[in-house]
CSV table of C-alpha atoms and ligand atoms in Angstrom, one decimal:
chain,number,residue,atom,x,y,z
A,1,MET,CA,116.2,89.8,127.0
A,2,THR,CA,113.9,89.2,124.1
A,3,VAL,CA,113.4,91.9,121.5
A,4,ALA,CA,109.8,92.1,120.3
A,5,ARG,CA,110.0,91.7,116.5
A,6,THR,CA,106.6,92.8,115.3
A,7,LEU,CA,105.3,92.4,111.9
A,8,PHE,CA,102.3,94.5,111.2
A,9,GLU,CA,100.4,96.6,113.6
A,10,PHE,CA,96.9,96.5,112.4
A,11,ASP,CA,94.1,99.0,112.9
A,12,ASP,CA,90.5,98.0,112.1
A,13,SER,CA,88.7,101.2,111.5
A,14,TYR,CA,86.5,99.7,108.8
A,15,ALA,CA,85.4,96.7,110.8
A,16,ARG,CA,85.0,98.9,113.9
A,17,GLU,CA,83.1,101.8,112.4
A,18,LEU,CA,81.0,99.9,109.9
A,19,PRO,CA,80.2,96.6,111.6
A,20,SER,CA,77.2,95.8,109.3
A,21,LEU,CA,79.5,95.9,106.2
A,22,SER,CA,81.6,92.9,107.1
A,23,VAL,CA,81.6,89.7,109.0
A,24,PRO,CA,84.5,88.4,111.2
A,25,TRP,CA,86.0,85.5,109.3
A,26,THR,CA,89.2,83.4,109.4
A,27,ALA,CA,91.4,82.4,106.6
A,28,ALA,CA,91.5,78.7,105.6
A,29,GLU,CA,94.3,76.6,106.9
A,30,VAL,CA,97.3,76.5,104.6
A,31,PRO,CA,99.0,73.1,104.9
A,32,ALA,CA,102.3,73.9,103.1
A,33,PRO,CA,102.8,77.7,102.7
A,34,ARG,CA,105.7,78.6,100.4
A,35,LEU,CA,106.6,82.2,99.6
A,36,LEU,CA,106.8,82.6,95.9
A,37,VAL,CA,107.3,86.3,95.6
A,38,LEU,CA,107.6,89.2,98.1
A,39,ASN,CA,107.5,92.8,97.2
A,40,GLU,CA,110.4,94.1,99.3
A,41,GLY,CA,110.0,97.7,98.4
A,42,LEU,CA,106.4,97.7,99.3
A,43,ALA,CA,107.1,95.9,102.6
A,44,ALA,CA,109.6,98.6,103.5
A,45,GLU,CA,106.9,101.3,102.6
A,46,LEU,CA,104.7,99.5,105.1
A,47,GLY,CA,107.4,99.7,107.7
A,48,VAL,CA,108.1,96.0,107.9
A,49,ASP,CA,111.5,94.3,107.5
A,50,PRO,CA,111.2,92.1,104.4
A,51,ALA,CA,113.5,89.5,106.1
A,52,LEU,CA,110.9,89.0,108.8
A,53,LEU,CA,108.3,88.3,106.2
A,54,ARG,CA,110.4,85.6,104.7
A,55,GLU,CA,110.6,83.8,108.1
A,56,PRO,CA,108.0,81.1,108.8
A,57,ALA,CA,106.0,83.4,111.1
A,58,GLY,CA,106.1,86.1,108.4
A,59,VAL,CA,104.9,83.8,105.7
A,60,SER,CA,102.1,82.6,108.0
A,61,SER,CA,100.9,86.2,108.5
A,62,LEU,CA,100.8,86.6,104.7
A,63,VAL,CA,98.2,83.8,104.5
A,64,GLY,CA,96.2,85.2,107.5
A,65,HIS,CA,97.6,83.0,110.4
A,66,GLY,CA,99.5,83.7,113.5
A,67,LEU,CA,98.3,87.3,113.6
A,68,PRO,CA,98.8,89.4,116.7
A,69,GLU,CA,96.3,88.9,119.6
A,70,GLY,CA,93.2,90.9,119.1
A,71,VAL,CA,93.3,91.1,115.3
A,72,THR,CA,89.9,90.1,113.7
A,73,THR,CA,90.0,89.5,110.0
A,74,VAL,CA,86.8,90.2,108.2
A,75,ALA,CA,85.1,89.4,104.9
A,76,GLN,CA,83.6,92.6,103.4
A,77,VAL,CA,80.2,92.7,101.9
A,78,TYR,CA,79.3,94.7,98.8
A,79,ALA,CA,76.9,94.7,96.0
A,80,GLY,CA,77.5,95.5,92.3
A,81,HIS,CA,76.4,95.7,88.7
A,82,GLN,CA,78.1,92.8,86.9
A,83,PHE,CA,77.9,93.3,83.2
A,84,GLY,CA,75.0,95.6,83.8
A,85,GLY,CA,72.9,93.3,86.0
A,86,TYR,CA,72.5,94.2,89.7
A,87,GLN,CA,73.7,91.7,92.3
A,88,PRO,CA,72.5,92.8,95.7
A,89,ARG,CA,75.0,90.7,97.6
A,90,LEU,CA,78.5,89.9,96.4
A,91,GLY,CA,81.2,90.5,98.9
A,92,ASP,CA,84.6,88.9,99.6
A,93,GLY,CA,83.9,85.4,98.3
A,94,ARG,CA,87.5,84.3,98.5
A,95,ALA,CA,89.1,87.3,100.2
A,96,LEU,CA,89.6,88.8,103.7
A,97,LEU,CA,90.6,92.1,105.0
A,98,LEU,CA,93.5,91.5,107.4
A,99,GLY,CA,93.4,95.1,108.7
A,100,GLU,CA,94.8,98.6,108.0
A,101,VAL,CA,98.5,99.6,108.4
A,102,ILE,CA,99.7,103.1,108.7
A,103,ASP,CA,102.7,103.2,106.3
A,104,THR,CA,106.0,105.1,106.7
A,105,ALA,CA,104.5,108.1,104.9
A,106,GLY,CA,101.5,108.2,107.3
A,107,ARG,CA,99.0,106.7,104.8
A,108,ARG,CA,96.4,104.2,105.9
A,109,ARG,CA,96.6,101.1,103.7
A,110,ASP,CA,94.5,98.0,103.7
A,111,LEU,CA,96.1,94.6,103.7
A,112,HIS,CA,93.8,92.1,102.1
A,113,LEU,CA,94.1,88.4,101.2
A,114,LYS,CA,92.8,86.8,98.0
A,115,GLY,CA,92.4,83.1,97.7
A,116,SER,CA,92.0,82.6,101.5
A,117,GLY,CA,89.1,80.2,101.4
A,118,ARG,CA,85.3,80.2,101.4
A,119,THR,CA,83.4,82.9,103.3
A,120,PRO,CA,79.7,83.6,103.8
A,121,PHE,CA,79.9,85.4,100.4
A,122,SER,CA,81.3,82.6,98.3
A,123,ARG,CA,78.1,81.7,96.6
A,124,ARG,CA,79.0,78.8,94.3
A,125,GLY,CA,82.7,79.6,94.4
A,126,ASP,CA,85.4,77.5,96.1
A,127,GLY,CA,87.1,80.4,97.8
A,128,LEU,CA,90.4,79.5,96.2
A,129,ALA,CA,92.8,81.1,93.8
A,130,ALA,CA,95.5,79.5,91.6
A,131,VAL,CA,99.2,80.5,91.4
A,132,GLY,CA,99.0,81.8,87.8
A,133,PRO,CA,96.2,84.4,88.3
A,134,MET,CA,97.6,85.6,91.6
A,135,LEU,CA,101.1,86.1,90.0
A,136,ARG,CA,99.3,87.8,87.1
A,137,GLU,CA,97.7,90.3,89.6
A,138,TYR,CA,101.1,90.9,91.2
A,139,LEU,CA,102.7,91.5,87.8
A,140,MET,CA,100.0,93.8,86.4
A,141,GLY,CA,99.9,95.9,89.6
A,142,GLU,CA,103.6,96.4,89.5
A,143,ALA,CA,103.5,97.3,85.8
A,144,MET,CA,100.8,99.9,86.5
A,145,HIS,CA,102.7,101.2,89.5
A,146,GLY,CA,105.8,101.5,87.3
A,147,LEU,CA,103.8,103.5,84.8
A,148,GLY,CA,102.8,105.9,87.6
A,149,ILE,CA,99.1,104.9,87.4
A,150,PRO,CA,97.2,104.7,90.7
A,151,THR,CA,96.8,101.0,91.6
A,152,THR,CA,96.5,98.5,94.4
A,153,ARG,CA,99.7,96.5,94.7
A,154,ALA,CA,100.6,93.0,95.7
A,155,LEU,CA,102.8,92.5,98.7
A,156,SER,CA,103.2,88.7,98.3
A,157,VAL,CA,102.1,85.5,96.7
A,158,VAL,CA,102.3,82.4,98.8
A,159,ALA,CA,101.7,78.9,97.3
A,160,THR,CA,99.4,77.0,99.6
A,161,GLY,CA,100.0,73.4,98.6
A,162,VAL,CA,96.2,73.1,98.0
A,163,PRO,CA,95.1,72.0,94.6
A,164,VAL,CA,92.6,74.2,92.9
A,165,PRO,CA,90.2,72.6,90.5
A,166,ARG,CA,89.8,74.6,87.3
A,167,ASP,CA,88.5,73.4,83.9
A,168,GLY,CA,88.9,69.8,84.6
A,169,THR,CA,92.5,70.0,86.0
A,170,ALA,CA,94.0,70.7,89.3
A,171,LEU,CA,96.2,73.9,89.5
A,172,PRO,CA,98.5,74.8,92.3
A,173,GLY,CA,96.8,77.1,94.8
A,174,ALA,CA,98.0,80.5,96.1
A,175,VAL,CA,97.1,83.4,98.4
A,176,LEU,CA,97.8,86.9,97.3
A,177,CYS,CA,98.3,89.7,99.9
A,178,ARG,CA,97.1,92.9,98.4
A,179,VAL,CA,97.8,96.5,99.6
A,180,ALA,CA,95.2,99.2,98.7
A,181,ALA,CA,94.4,102.7,99.8
A,182,SER,CA,91.1,101.1,100.8
A,183,HIS,CA,88.7,98.4,99.5
A,184,LEU,CA,85.8,100.8,99.4
A,185,ARG,CA,84.0,100.2,96.1
A,186,VAL,CA,81.1,101.8,94.2
A,187,GLY,CA,79.5,98.4,95.1
A,188,THR,CA,80.0,99.0,98.8
A,189,PHE,CA,77.8,102.2,98.5
A,190,GLN,CA,75.3,100.3,96.5
A,191,TYR,CA,75.0,97.7,99.2
A,192,ALA,CA,74.7,100.3,102.0
A,193,ALA,CA,72.1,102.3,100.0
A,194,ASN,CA,70.1,99.1,99.4
A,195,LEU,CA,70.1,98.2,103.1
A,196,ARG,CA,68.1,101.4,103.6
A,197,GLU,CA,65.5,100.2,101.3
A,198,THR,CA,65.2,96.7,102.6
A,199,ALA,CA,65.9,97.0,106.3
A,200,ALA,CA,65.8,99.6,109.0
A,201,GLY,CA,64.9,102.4,106.7
A,202,ASP,CA,67.3,104.8,108.2
A,203,LEU,CA,70.4,106.3,106.7
A,204,ASP,CA,72.9,105.4,109.4
A,205,VAL,CA,74.9,102.8,107.5
A,206,LEU,CA,75.1,104.8,104.3
A,207,ARG,CA,76.0,107.9,106.1
A,208,GLY,CA,78.6,106.1,108.2
A,209,LEU,CA,80.1,104.6,105.1
A,210,ALA,CA,80.3,108.0,103.4
A,211,ASP,CA,81.8,109.6,106.4
A,212,HIS,CA,84.4,106.9,106.6
A,213,ALA,CA,85.2,107.3,102.9
A,214,ILE,CA,85.5,111.0,103.2
A,215,ALA,CA,87.8,110.9,106.3
A,216,ARG,CA,89.9,108.3,104.5
A,217,HIS,CA,90.1,109.7,101.0
A,218,HIS,CA,88.8,113.2,100.7
A,219,PRO,CA,89.0,114.7,104.1
A,220,ASP,CA,88.6,118.3,102.8
A,221,ALA,CA,85.4,117.5,100.9
A,222,GLY,CA,82.9,119.6,102.8
A,223,SER,CA,79.7,117.9,101.7
A,224,TYR,CA,78.5,114.5,100.3
A,225,LEU,CA,78.1,116.2,96.9
A,226,GLU,CA,81.7,117.4,97.0
A,227,PHE,CA,82.8,113.9,98.0
A,228,TYR,CA,81.0,112.5,95.0
A,229,ARG,CA,82.7,115.1,92.8
A,230,ARG,CA,86.1,114.0,94.0
A,231,VAL,CA,85.3,110.4,93.1
A,232,VAL,CA,84.1,111.4,89.7
A,233,HIS,CA,87.3,113.3,89.1
A,234,VAL,CA,89.8,110.7,90.4
A,235,GLN,CA,88.0,108.1,88.2
A,236,ALA,CA,88.1,110.4,85.1
A,237,GLU,CA,91.8,110.8,85.6
A,238,LEU,CA,92.4,107.1,86.2
A,239,VAL,CA,90.5,105.9,83.1
A,240,ALA,CA,92.3,108.6,81.0
A,241,ARG,CA,95.6,107.2,82.2
A,242,TRP,CA,94.5,103.6,81.3
A,243,MET,CA,93.6,104.8,77.8
A,244,LEU,CA,96.9,106.5,77.2
A,245,VAL,CA,98.8,103.3,77.8
A,246,GLY,CA,96.4,101.0,76.1
A,247,PHE,CA,95.2,99.2,79.3
A,248,VAL,CA,91.9,97.2,79.1
A,249,HIS,CA,90.6,96.4,82.6
A,250,GLY,CA,88.3,93.8,81.3
A,251,VAL,CA,85.7,93.6,84.1
A,252,MET,CA,84.7,97.1,85.1
A,253,ASN,CA,81.8,96.0,87.2
A,254,THR,CA,80.8,98.5,89.9
A,255,ASP,CA,82.2,96.2,92.5
A,256,ASN,CA,85.6,96.5,90.8
A,257,MET,CA,85.7,100.3,90.9
A,258,THR,CA,87.3,102.0,93.8
A,259,ILE,CA,86.4,105.2,95.7
A,260,SER,CA,90.1,105.9,96.1
A,261,GLY,CA,90.8,106.1,92.3
A,262,GLU,CA,93.1,103.1,92.4
A,263,THR,CA,92.9,100.4,89.7
A,264,ILE,CA,91.7,97.2,91.4
A,265,ASP,CA,91.1,93.5,90.5
A,266,TYR,CA,93.4,92.4,87.8
A,267,GLY,CA,91.5,89.6,86.4
A,268,PRO,CA,91.1,89.5,82.6
A,269,CYS,CA,93.0,92.7,81.9
A,270,ALA,CA,95.5,93.2,79.1
A,271,PHE,CA,97.5,95.8,77.3
A,272,LEU,CA,96.8,96.6,73.6
A,273,ASP,CA,99.3,95.6,71.0
A,274,ALA,CA,98.0,96.9,67.7
A,275,PHE,CA,95.8,99.9,68.4
A,276,ASP,CA,92.1,98.8,68.3
A,277,PRO,CA,89.3,100.7,70.0
A,278,ALA,CA,87.1,97.6,69.9
A,279,ALA,CA,89.7,95.3,71.6
A,280,VAL,CA,88.2,92.9,74.1
A,281,PHE,CA,90.4,90.2,75.8
A,282,SER,CA,88.0,88.7,78.3
A,283,SER,CA,86.5,85.4,77.4
A,284,ILE,CA,83.2,86.3,79.2
A,285,ASP,CA,82.8,89.7,77.7
A,286,SER,CA,81.1,88.5,74.5
A,287,GLY,CA,79.1,91.7,74.1
A,288,GLY,CA,82.2,93.9,74.3
A,289,ARG,CA,80.8,95.9,77.1
A,290,TYR,CA,84.2,96.5,78.6
A,291,ALA,CA,86.1,97.0,75.3
A,292,TYR,CA,89.0,99.4,75.3
A,293,ALA,CA,87.0,102.4,73.8
A,294,ASN,CA,84.0,101.8,76.1
A,295,GLN,CA,85.9,102.3,79.3
A,296,PRO,CA,85.3,106.0,79.7
A,297,PRO,CA,81.5,105.7,79.2
A,298,VAL,CA,81.4,102.6,81.4
A,299,ALA,CA,83.2,104.5,84.1
A,300,GLN,CA,80.6,107.3,83.9
A,301,TRP,CA,77.8,104.7,84.0
A,302,ASN,CA,79.3,103.2,87.1
A,303,LEU,CA,79.6,106.7,88.7
A,304,ALA,CA,75.9,107.2,87.9
A,305,ARG,CA,75.2,104.1,90.1
A,306,LEU,CA,77.3,105.7,92.8
A,307,ALA,CA,75.3,108.9,92.5
A,308,GLU,CA,72.1,107.0,92.9
A,309,SER,CA,73.4,105.4,96.1
A,310,LEU,CA,74.4,108.8,97.5
A,311,LEU,CA,71.2,110.7,96.7
A,312,PRO,CA,69.5,110.6,100.1
A,313,LEU,CA,72.7,112.0,101.6
A,314,ILE,CA,73.0,114.7,99.0
A,315,ASP,CA,69.6,116.2,99.6
A,316,PRO,CA,66.4,114.9,101.4
A,317,ASP,CA,64.5,116.3,98.4
A,318,THR,CA,65.1,113.6,95.8
A,319,GLU,CA,64.5,115.9,92.8
A,320,LYS,CA,67.1,118.4,94.1
A,321,ALA,CA,69.5,115.6,94.9
A,322,VAL,CA,69.1,114.2,91.4
A,323,ALA,CA,69.7,117.6,89.8
A,324,ALA,CA,72.8,118.3,91.9
A,325,ALA,CA,74.3,114.8,91.3
A,326,THR,CA,73.6,114.9,87.6
A,327,ALA,CA,75.4,118.2,87.3
A,328,VAL,CA,78.5,116.7,88.9
A,329,LEU,CA,78.3,113.5,86.9
A,330,GLU,CA,78.2,115.6,83.8
A,331,GLU,CA,81.6,117.0,84.7
A,332,PHE,CA,83.0,113.5,83.9
A,333,PRO,CA,83.3,113.8,80.1
A,334,ASP,CA,85.1,117.2,80.3
A,335,ALA,CA,87.4,116.1,83.1
A,336,TYR,CA,88.2,112.9,81.2
A,337,ARG,CA,88.8,114.7,78.0
A,338,ARG,CA,91.1,117.2,79.6
A,339,HIS,CA,93.3,114.5,81.2
A,340,TRP,CA,93.3,112.6,77.9
A,341,GLU,CA,94.2,115.6,75.8
A,342,GLU,CA,97.0,116.7,78.1
A,343,GLY,CA,98.3,113.1,78.2
A,344,MET,CA,98.2,112.8,74.5
A,345,ALA,CA,100.0,116.1,74.1
A,346,ALA,CA,102.8,114.9,76.3
A,347,LYS,CA,103.0,111.6,74.4
A,348,LEU,CA,103.3,113.5,71.1
A,349,GLY,CA,105.9,115.9,72.5
A,350,LEU,CA,103.6,118.9,72.2
A,351,THR,CA,103.4,121.7,74.8
A,352,THR,CA,99.8,122.5,74.0
A,353,PRO,CA,97.1,119.8,73.4
A,354,ASP,CA,95.9,119.4,69.8
A,355,PRO,CA,93.0,117.0,70.1
A,356,GLN,CA,92.5,116.7,66.3
A,357,LEU,CA,96.1,115.8,65.8
A,358,ALA,CA,95.9,113.3,68.6
A,359,SER,CA,92.8,111.5,67.4
A,360,ASP,CA,94.0,111.6,63.8
A,361,VAL,CA,97.2,109.6,64.6
A,362,LEU,CA,95.2,107.0,66.6
A,363,GLU,CA,93.0,106.6,63.6
A,364,LEU,CA,96.1,106.0,61.5
A,365,LEU,CA,97.4,103.4,64.0
A,366,ARG,CA,94.0,101.7,63.9
A,367,GLY,CA,93.7,101.7,60.2
A,368,GLN,CA,97.1,100.0,59.7
A,369,GLY,CA,97.2,97.9,62.9
A,370,VAL,CA,100.2,99.7,64.3
A,371,ASP,CA,101.4,98.7,67.8
A,372,LEU,CA,100.5,101.5,70.3
A,373,THR,CA,103.5,101.2,72.6
A,374,LEU,CA,106.1,100.8,69.8
A,375,PHE,CA,104.6,103.8,68.0
A,376,PHE,CA,105.2,106.5,70.6
A,377,ARG,CA,108.8,105.4,71.3
A,378,ALA,CA,109.5,105.2,67.6
A,379,LEU,CA,108.0,108.7,67.1
A,380,ALA,CA,110.5,110.1,69.6
A,381,ALA,CA,113.3,108.2,67.9
A,382,GLY,CA,112.3,109.4,64.4
A,383,THR,CA,111.6,105.9,63.2
A,384,ALA,CA,107.8,105.8,63.4
A,385,ARG,CA,107.4,105.9,59.6
A,386,ASP,CA,108.8,102.3,59.4
A,387,LEU,CA,105.9,100.9,61.4
A,388,PHE,CA,103.4,101.8,58.6
A,389,VAL,CA,102.7,99.6,55.6
A,390,ASP,CA,101.6,102.7,53.7
A,391,PRO,CA,103.6,105.6,55.2
A,392,ALA,CA,102.1,108.4,53.1
A,393,PRO,CA,99.2,109.3,55.5
A,394,PHE,CA,101.7,109.2,58.4
A,395,ASP,CA,104.1,111.5,56.5
A,396,ALA,CA,101.3,114.0,56.0
A,397,TRP,CA,100.3,113.8,59.7
A,398,ALA,CA,104.0,114.1,60.8
A,399,ARG,CA,104.3,117.4,58.8
A,400,ARG,CA,101.4,118.8,60.8
A,401,ARG,CA,103.0,117.7,64.0
A,402,ASP,CA,106.4,119.0,63.0
A,403,ALA,CA,105.0,122.5,62.6
A,404,LEU,CA,103.9,122.4,66.3
A,405,LEU,CA,107.0,121.0,67.9
A,406,PRO,CA,109.3,123.1,70.1
A,407,ALA,CA,112.7,123.9,68.5
A,408,ASP,CA,114.8,121.7,70.8
A,409,ARG,CA,114.1,118.3,69.3
A,410,THR,CA,116.5,116.4,71.6
A,411,ALA,CA,114.6,117.8,74.6
A,412,VAL,CA,111.3,116.9,73.0
A,413,ALA,CA,112.4,113.3,72.5
A,414,ALA,CA,113.7,112.9,76.0
A,415,ALA,CA,110.4,114.3,77.5
A,416,MET,CA,108.4,111.9,75.3
A,417,ASP,CA,110.5,109.0,76.5
A,418,ARG,CA,109.6,109.9,80.1
A,419,VAL,CA,105.9,109.4,79.4
A,420,ASN,CA,105.8,106.7,76.7
A,421,PRO,CA,106.8,103.3,78.1
A,422,VAL,CA,109.1,100.9,76.2
A,423,TYR,CA,107.9,97.9,78.2
A,424,VAL,CA,104.4,97.0,79.0
A,425,PRO,CA,103.4,93.5,80.1
A,426,ARG,CA,103.0,92.0,76.6
A,427,ASN,CA,100.3,89.4,76.7
A,428,HIS,CA,102.3,86.6,75.2
A,429,LEU,CA,105.2,87.2,77.6
A,430,VAL,CA,102.8,87.3,80.6
A,431,GLU,CA,101.3,83.9,79.5
A,432,GLU,CA,104.8,82.4,79.0
A,433,ALA,CA,105.9,83.6,82.4
A,434,LEU,CA,102.8,82.3,84.2
A,435,THR,CA,102.9,79.0,82.5
A,436,ALA,CA,106.5,78.5,83.6
A,437,ALA,CA,105.7,79.6,87.1
A,438,THR,CA,102.8,77.2,87.4
A,439,ALA,CA,105.2,74.5,86.4
A,440,GLY,CA,107.6,75.6,89.1
A,441,ASP,CA,110.0,77.8,87.2
A,442,LEU,CA,109.7,81.4,88.5
A,443,ALA,CA,112.7,82.8,86.6
A,444,PRO,CA,110.8,84.2,83.6
A,445,PHE,CA,108.2,85.8,86.0
A,446,HIS,CA,110.9,87.6,88.0
A,447,LYS,CA,112.6,88.7,84.8
A,448,LEU,CA,109.4,90.1,83.4
A,449,LEU,CA,108.6,91.8,86.7
A,450,ASP,CA,111.9,93.5,86.7
A,451,VAL,CA,111.4,94.7,83.1
A,452,VAL,CA,107.9,96.1,83.5
A,453,GLY,CA,108.6,97.6,86.9
A,454,ALA,CA,110.9,100.2,85.2
A,455,PRO,CA,108.9,100.7,81.9
A,456,PHE,CA,110.5,104.0,80.7
A,457,ASP,CA,114.2,103.0,80.8
A,458,GLU,CA,115.3,101.2,77.7
A,459,ARG,CA,117.9,98.7,78.7
A,460,PRO,CA,120.3,96.6,76.6
A,461,GLY,CA,119.4,93.0,76.0
A,462,LEU,CA,115.7,93.5,76.5
A,463,ALA,CA,114.6,94.1,72.9
A,464,GLU,CA,112.3,91.1,72.9
A,465,TYR,CA,110.3,92.5,75.8
A,466,ALA,CA,109.4,95.6,73.8
A,467,GLN,CA,107.9,93.6,70.9
A,468,PRO,CA,104.4,92.5,70.4
A,469,ALA,CA,103.6,88.8,69.8
A,470,PRO,CA,105.0,87.4,66.6
A,471,ASP,CA,102.8,87.5,63.5
A,472,GLY,CA,100.4,84.6,63.4
A,473,ALA,CA,100.2,84.2,67.2
A,474,PRO,CA,96.7,83.3,68.3
A,475,PRO,CA,94.5,86.1,69.6
A,476,HIS,CA,95.0,86.7,73.3
A,477,VAL,CA,92.1,85.6,75.6
A,478,THR,CA,91.9,86.2,79.3
A,479,TYR,CA,89.8,84.4,81.9
A,480,CYS,CA,88.0,85.9,84.8
A,481,GLY,CA,87.5,84.6,88.4
A,482,THR,CA,90.2,82.0,88.0
B,1,AMP,P1,85.5,89.6,90.4
B,1,AMP,O1,84.6,90.1,89.3
B,1,AMP,O2,86.6,88.6,89.9
B,1,AMP,O3,86.1,90.7,91.2
B,1,AMP,O4,84.6,88.7,91.4
B,1,AMP,C1,83.3,88.9,91.6
B,1,AMP,C2,82.8,88.2,92.8
B,1,AMP,O5,83.0,86.8,92.8
B,1,AMP,C3,83.5,88.7,94.1
B,1,AMP,O6,82.5,88.8,95.1
B,1,AMP,C4,84.4,87.6,94.4
B,1,AMP,O7,84.7,87.5,95.8
B,1,AMP,C5,83.7,86.3,93.9
B,1,AMP,N1,84.6,85.2,93.5
B,1,AMP,C6,85.4,85.2,92.5
B,1,AMP,N2,86.0,84.0,92.4
B,1,AMP,C7,85.6,83.3,93.5
B,1,AMP,C8,85.9,82.0,94.0
B,1,AMP,N3,86.8,81.1,93.4
B,1,AMP,N4,85.2,81.6,95.1
B,1,AMP,C9,84.4,82.4,95.8
B,1,AMP,N5,84.1,83.6,95.3
B,1,AMP,C10,84.7,84.1,94.2
B,2,MG,MG1,86.2,92.0,92.3
């Protein structure tokens, strides 16, 4: 008797319900697939035995081949504002949606490939991805997950054996398999809204998309306006969480902003070392549009684009729709501030937010170039003063904070250590690990992955992982679309 050993059981509600928002497409052949890293915990969450995924048939499925009969993989179409300029047709240029899996907790999750070859949306791109950037996405997603911040996560990275030409050299190619609550983006709504203006003139696609998104993410939202409000609020919380840990996404185009509230598309992202509101890491962001401190207003700008797309669903009377959507959009700054203030209170060990105290300390960090992550752990440990070249202003600030602290200082320090990470993916360590991995040595990558996956537990022997780049290191630059 043979025992059926199934891998994934895919549903295809997106492709089925919204046929005009994707095209059936097949992943490129992979001549020599080699599994580089598998997320065993995530596989288990998806209800799949990790051992099966390591077998040849499993590895094949992780690059989009040998899927069960009847599974149609699709390339999704979307539009988006890229650095403020509207692109009416982007879409999965090097990616495919394999399908949806209901996980062991009953949640519907997308499985999606990145680096799976050209599609009708590739434009001038080659459809490929290199090992380094795909491992980077894997690592960053796991770090965010470890920090408790909503994020897409990688299930696997498989080396393809296909060389990927980049900047005059050939890099080893890879396919990432990504798990997301969905791949519905602000840009998906922009595309659907635009269809109405250019084609049939009816609202069917847009309404279908909104109904799909509501059913999937906000089933209790009773109206399109309420759905919009939910998205505004999940994004306000998400961006506040980024800011609290010093995360710079780097390319907050509307096609890289989810409806679910998960962080998506780890391209040129980075974590701050020295606190600097103007920090920009991406080589292509010369204007600083996506600088650290610009992230909240950019998120709100993106949400305004979502509102514009939803207007005809919100009210047939455009003026009324604009008024209603604007009122909801204006909830963003308050919602953001509330999450940020509460988050800062927890980071500082306070029971009640003190926004002035919070912004004053950040100004001290900025003025003296103090490392954001080191500071909050040192504050709990009572050693923060040593991080300042000129400690006097810090001492004055610390006296103000002391007056507000609860009596049990041991409990305060323990609570702070539960929200302030020791380990974030330090840029120089990420680069070292990826360089080694590209050359064939995955040990530093696995080590770093292990460290950042449990960011709040200080462990012996890992002191170097808690430190910023040594003085005199060149500024960190990240590259997009690689
Ligand atoms: P990103 O800003 O990295 O999320 O990518 C923006 C758009 O460019 C998306 O539509 C991607 O699918 C597409 N893209 C990025 N890199 C490539 C590539 N190498 N080949 C084809 N399309 C790509
Ligand atoms: Mg993208």
